[in-house]
PDB file of C-alpha atoms in Angstrom:
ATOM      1  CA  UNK R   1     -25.275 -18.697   7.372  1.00 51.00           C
ATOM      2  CA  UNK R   2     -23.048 -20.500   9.796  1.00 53.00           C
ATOM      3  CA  UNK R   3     -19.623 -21.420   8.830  1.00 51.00           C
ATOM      4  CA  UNK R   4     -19.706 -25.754   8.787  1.00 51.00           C
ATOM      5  CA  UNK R   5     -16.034 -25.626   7.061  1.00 54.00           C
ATOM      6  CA  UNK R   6     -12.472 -23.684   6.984  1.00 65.00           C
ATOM      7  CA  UNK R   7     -12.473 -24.617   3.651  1.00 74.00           C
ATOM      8  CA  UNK R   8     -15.239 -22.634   1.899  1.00 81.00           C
ATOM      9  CA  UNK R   9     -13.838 -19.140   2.008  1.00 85.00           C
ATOM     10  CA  UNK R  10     -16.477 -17.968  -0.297  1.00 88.00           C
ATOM     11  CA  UNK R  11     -20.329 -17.685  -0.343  1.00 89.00           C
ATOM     12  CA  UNK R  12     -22.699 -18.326  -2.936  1.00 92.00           C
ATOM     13  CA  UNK R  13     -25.935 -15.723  -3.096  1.00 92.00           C
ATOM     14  CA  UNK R  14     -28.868 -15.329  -5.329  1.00 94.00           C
ATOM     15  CA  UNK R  15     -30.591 -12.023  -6.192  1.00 92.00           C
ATOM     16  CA  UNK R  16     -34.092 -11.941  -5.405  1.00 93.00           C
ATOM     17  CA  UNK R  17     -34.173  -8.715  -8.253  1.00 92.00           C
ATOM     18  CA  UNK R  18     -32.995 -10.447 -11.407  1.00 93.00           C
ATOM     19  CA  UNK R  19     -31.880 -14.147 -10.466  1.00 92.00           C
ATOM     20  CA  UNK R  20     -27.897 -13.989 -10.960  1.00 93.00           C
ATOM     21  CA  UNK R  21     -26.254 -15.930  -8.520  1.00 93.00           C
ATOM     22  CA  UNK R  22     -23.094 -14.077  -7.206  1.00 93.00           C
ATOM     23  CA  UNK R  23     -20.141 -15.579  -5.431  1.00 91.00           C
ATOM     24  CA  UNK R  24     -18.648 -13.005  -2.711  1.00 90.00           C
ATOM     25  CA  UNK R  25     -15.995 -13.748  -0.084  1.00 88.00           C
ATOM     26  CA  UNK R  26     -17.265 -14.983   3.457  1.00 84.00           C
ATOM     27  CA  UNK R  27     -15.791 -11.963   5.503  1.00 83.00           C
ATOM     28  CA  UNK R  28     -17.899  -9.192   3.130  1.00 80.00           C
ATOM     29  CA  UNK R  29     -20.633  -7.698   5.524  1.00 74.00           C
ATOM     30  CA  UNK R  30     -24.792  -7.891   4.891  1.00 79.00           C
ATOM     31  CA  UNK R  31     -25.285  -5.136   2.304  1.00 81.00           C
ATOM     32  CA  UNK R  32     -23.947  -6.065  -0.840  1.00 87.00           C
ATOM     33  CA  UNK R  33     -25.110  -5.607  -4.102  1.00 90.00           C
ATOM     34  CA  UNK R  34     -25.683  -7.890  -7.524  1.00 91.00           C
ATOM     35  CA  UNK R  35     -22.660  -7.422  -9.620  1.00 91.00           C
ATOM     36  CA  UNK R  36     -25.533  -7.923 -12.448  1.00 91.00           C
ATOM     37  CA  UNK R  37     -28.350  -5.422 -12.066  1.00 92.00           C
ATOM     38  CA  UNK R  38     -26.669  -3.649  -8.760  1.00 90.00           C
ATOM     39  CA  UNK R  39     -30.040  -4.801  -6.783  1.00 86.00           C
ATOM     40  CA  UNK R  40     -30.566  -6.879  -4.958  1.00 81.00           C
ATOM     41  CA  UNK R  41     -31.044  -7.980  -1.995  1.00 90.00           C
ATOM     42  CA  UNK R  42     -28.414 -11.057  -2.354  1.00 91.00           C
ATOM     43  CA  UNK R  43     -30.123 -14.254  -0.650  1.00 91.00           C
ATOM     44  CA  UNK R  44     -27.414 -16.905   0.807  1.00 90.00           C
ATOM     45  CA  UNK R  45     -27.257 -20.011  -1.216  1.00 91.00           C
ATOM     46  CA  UNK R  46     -24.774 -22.275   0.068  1.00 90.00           C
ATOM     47  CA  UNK R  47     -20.571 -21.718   0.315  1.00 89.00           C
ATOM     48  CA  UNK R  48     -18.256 -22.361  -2.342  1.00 87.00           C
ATOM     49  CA  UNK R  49     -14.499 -22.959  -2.464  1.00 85.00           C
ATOM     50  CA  UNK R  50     -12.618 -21.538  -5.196  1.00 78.00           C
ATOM     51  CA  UNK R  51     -10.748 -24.061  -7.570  1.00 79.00           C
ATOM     52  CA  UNK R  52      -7.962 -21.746  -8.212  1.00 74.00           C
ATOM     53  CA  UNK R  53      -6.698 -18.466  -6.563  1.00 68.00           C
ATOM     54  CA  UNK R  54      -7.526 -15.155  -7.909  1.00 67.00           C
ATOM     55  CA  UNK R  55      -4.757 -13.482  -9.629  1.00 70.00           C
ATOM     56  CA  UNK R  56      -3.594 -11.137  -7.453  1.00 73.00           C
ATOM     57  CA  UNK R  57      -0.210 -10.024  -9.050  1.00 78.00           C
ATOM     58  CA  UNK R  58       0.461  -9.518 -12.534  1.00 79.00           C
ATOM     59  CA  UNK R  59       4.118  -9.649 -14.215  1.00 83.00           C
ATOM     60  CA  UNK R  60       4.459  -7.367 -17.509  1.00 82.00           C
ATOM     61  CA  UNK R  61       7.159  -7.819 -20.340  1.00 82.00           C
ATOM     62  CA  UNK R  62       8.405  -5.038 -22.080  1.00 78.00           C
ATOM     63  CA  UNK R  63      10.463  -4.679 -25.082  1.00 79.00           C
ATOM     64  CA  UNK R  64      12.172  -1.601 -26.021  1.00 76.00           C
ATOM     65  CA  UNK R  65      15.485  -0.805 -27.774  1.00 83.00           C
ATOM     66  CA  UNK R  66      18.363   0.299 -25.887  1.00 84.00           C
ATOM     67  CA  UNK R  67      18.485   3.442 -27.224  1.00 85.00           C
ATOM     68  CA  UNK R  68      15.189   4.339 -26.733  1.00 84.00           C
ATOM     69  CA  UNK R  69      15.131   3.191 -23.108  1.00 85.00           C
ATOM     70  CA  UNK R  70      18.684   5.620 -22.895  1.00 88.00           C
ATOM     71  CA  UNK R  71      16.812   8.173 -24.275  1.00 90.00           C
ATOM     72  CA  UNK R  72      13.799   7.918 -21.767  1.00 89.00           C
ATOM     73  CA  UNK R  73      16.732   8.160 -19.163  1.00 91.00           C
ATOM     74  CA  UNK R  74      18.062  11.500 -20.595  1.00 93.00           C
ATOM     75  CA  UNK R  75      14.849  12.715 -20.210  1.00 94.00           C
ATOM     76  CA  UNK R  76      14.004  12.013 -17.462  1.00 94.00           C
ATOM     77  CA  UNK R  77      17.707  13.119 -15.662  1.00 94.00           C
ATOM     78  CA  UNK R  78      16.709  16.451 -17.312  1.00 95.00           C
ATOM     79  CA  UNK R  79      13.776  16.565 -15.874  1.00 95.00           C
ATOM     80  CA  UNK R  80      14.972  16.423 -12.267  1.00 94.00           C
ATOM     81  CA  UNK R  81      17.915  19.120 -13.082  1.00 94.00           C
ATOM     82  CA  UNK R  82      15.098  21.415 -14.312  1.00 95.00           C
ATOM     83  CA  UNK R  83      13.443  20.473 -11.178  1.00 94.00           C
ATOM     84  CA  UNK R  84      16.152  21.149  -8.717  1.00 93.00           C
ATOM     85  CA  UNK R  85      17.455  24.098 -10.189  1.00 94.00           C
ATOM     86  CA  UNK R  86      13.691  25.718  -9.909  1.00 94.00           C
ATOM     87  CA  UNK R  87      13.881  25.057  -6.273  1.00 92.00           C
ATOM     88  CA  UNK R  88      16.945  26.711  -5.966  1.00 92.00           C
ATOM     89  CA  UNK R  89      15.615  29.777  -7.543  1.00 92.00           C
ATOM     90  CA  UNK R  90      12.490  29.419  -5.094  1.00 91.00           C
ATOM     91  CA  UNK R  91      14.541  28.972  -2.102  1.00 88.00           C
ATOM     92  CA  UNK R  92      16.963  32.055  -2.796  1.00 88.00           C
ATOM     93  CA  UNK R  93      13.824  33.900  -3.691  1.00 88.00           C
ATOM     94  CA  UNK R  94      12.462  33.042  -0.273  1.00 85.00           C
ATOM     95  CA  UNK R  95      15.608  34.041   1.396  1.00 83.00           C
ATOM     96  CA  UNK R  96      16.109  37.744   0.096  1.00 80.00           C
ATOM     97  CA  UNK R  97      12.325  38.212   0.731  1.00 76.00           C
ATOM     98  CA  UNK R  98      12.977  37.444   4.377  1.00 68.00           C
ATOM     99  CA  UNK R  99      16.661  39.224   4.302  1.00 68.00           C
ATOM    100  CA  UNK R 100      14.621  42.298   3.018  1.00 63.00           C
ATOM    101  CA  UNK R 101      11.712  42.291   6.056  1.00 62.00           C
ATOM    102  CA  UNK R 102      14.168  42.155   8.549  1.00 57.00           C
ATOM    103  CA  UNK R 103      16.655  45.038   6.960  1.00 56.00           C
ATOM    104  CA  UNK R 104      12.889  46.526   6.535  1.00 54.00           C
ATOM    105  CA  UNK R 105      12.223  46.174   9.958  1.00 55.00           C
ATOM    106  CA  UNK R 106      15.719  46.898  11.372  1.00 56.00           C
ATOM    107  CA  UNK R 107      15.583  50.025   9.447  1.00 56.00           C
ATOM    108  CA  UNK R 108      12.053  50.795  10.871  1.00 56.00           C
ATOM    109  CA  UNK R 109      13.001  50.192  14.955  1.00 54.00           C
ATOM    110  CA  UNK R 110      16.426  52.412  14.325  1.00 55.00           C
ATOM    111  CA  UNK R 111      14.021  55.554  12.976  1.00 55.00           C
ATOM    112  CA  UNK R 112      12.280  55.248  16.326  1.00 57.00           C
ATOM    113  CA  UNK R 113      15.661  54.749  18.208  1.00 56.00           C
ATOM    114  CA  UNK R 114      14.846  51.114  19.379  1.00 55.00           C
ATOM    115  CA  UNK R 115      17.665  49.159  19.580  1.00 50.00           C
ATOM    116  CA  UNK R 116      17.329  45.192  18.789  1.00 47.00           C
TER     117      UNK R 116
END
């Protein structure tokens, strides 16, 4: 359908499967299915503006007590030390394996008499 208005961001369609009308923004491309019976195929109807905007952020509220949001904190502080400390084992692990192929190799090139 051709756009008459700026204001009508949406557009109203009817399934030719089961009847439900569906309401789908203007800018969705030909293809799209009935939220109802996922047929279709979805006949234009008219357009349709939207009274109010879809909600698009939501704000939560949570209470806790202090001492279990301290003790979440803990936990989680200990979490990261376990963390780090594991990739300081990993890295010095990684470092003596390439200390030892090079004193490996070193020791292989002097046995030939190949200096580096």
């Amino acid at each position: 359908m051709a756009r008459t208005s700026d204001a009508a961001d949406y557009m109203v369609t009817q399934c030719q499967a089961c009847g439900m009308l569906n309401v789908i923004p203007r800018e969705y491309q030909d293809g799209q299915v009935c939220a109802n019976c996922s047929g279709g195929p979805l006949m234009p109807v008219g357009y349709a503006i939207l009274q109010e905007r879809p909600t698009s952020r939501i704000t939560v509220q949570v209470d806790v007590e202090r001492d279990q949001l301290d003790r979440l904190i803990d936990d989680a502080a200990a979490v990261n030390d376990t963390v780090d400390k594991i990739a300081q084992k990993i890295g010095k692990i990684k470092e003596g394996q390439h200390e030892a192929g090079t004193d490996h190799r070193m020791r292989r090139t002097k046995d030939k008499g190949i200096q580096l």
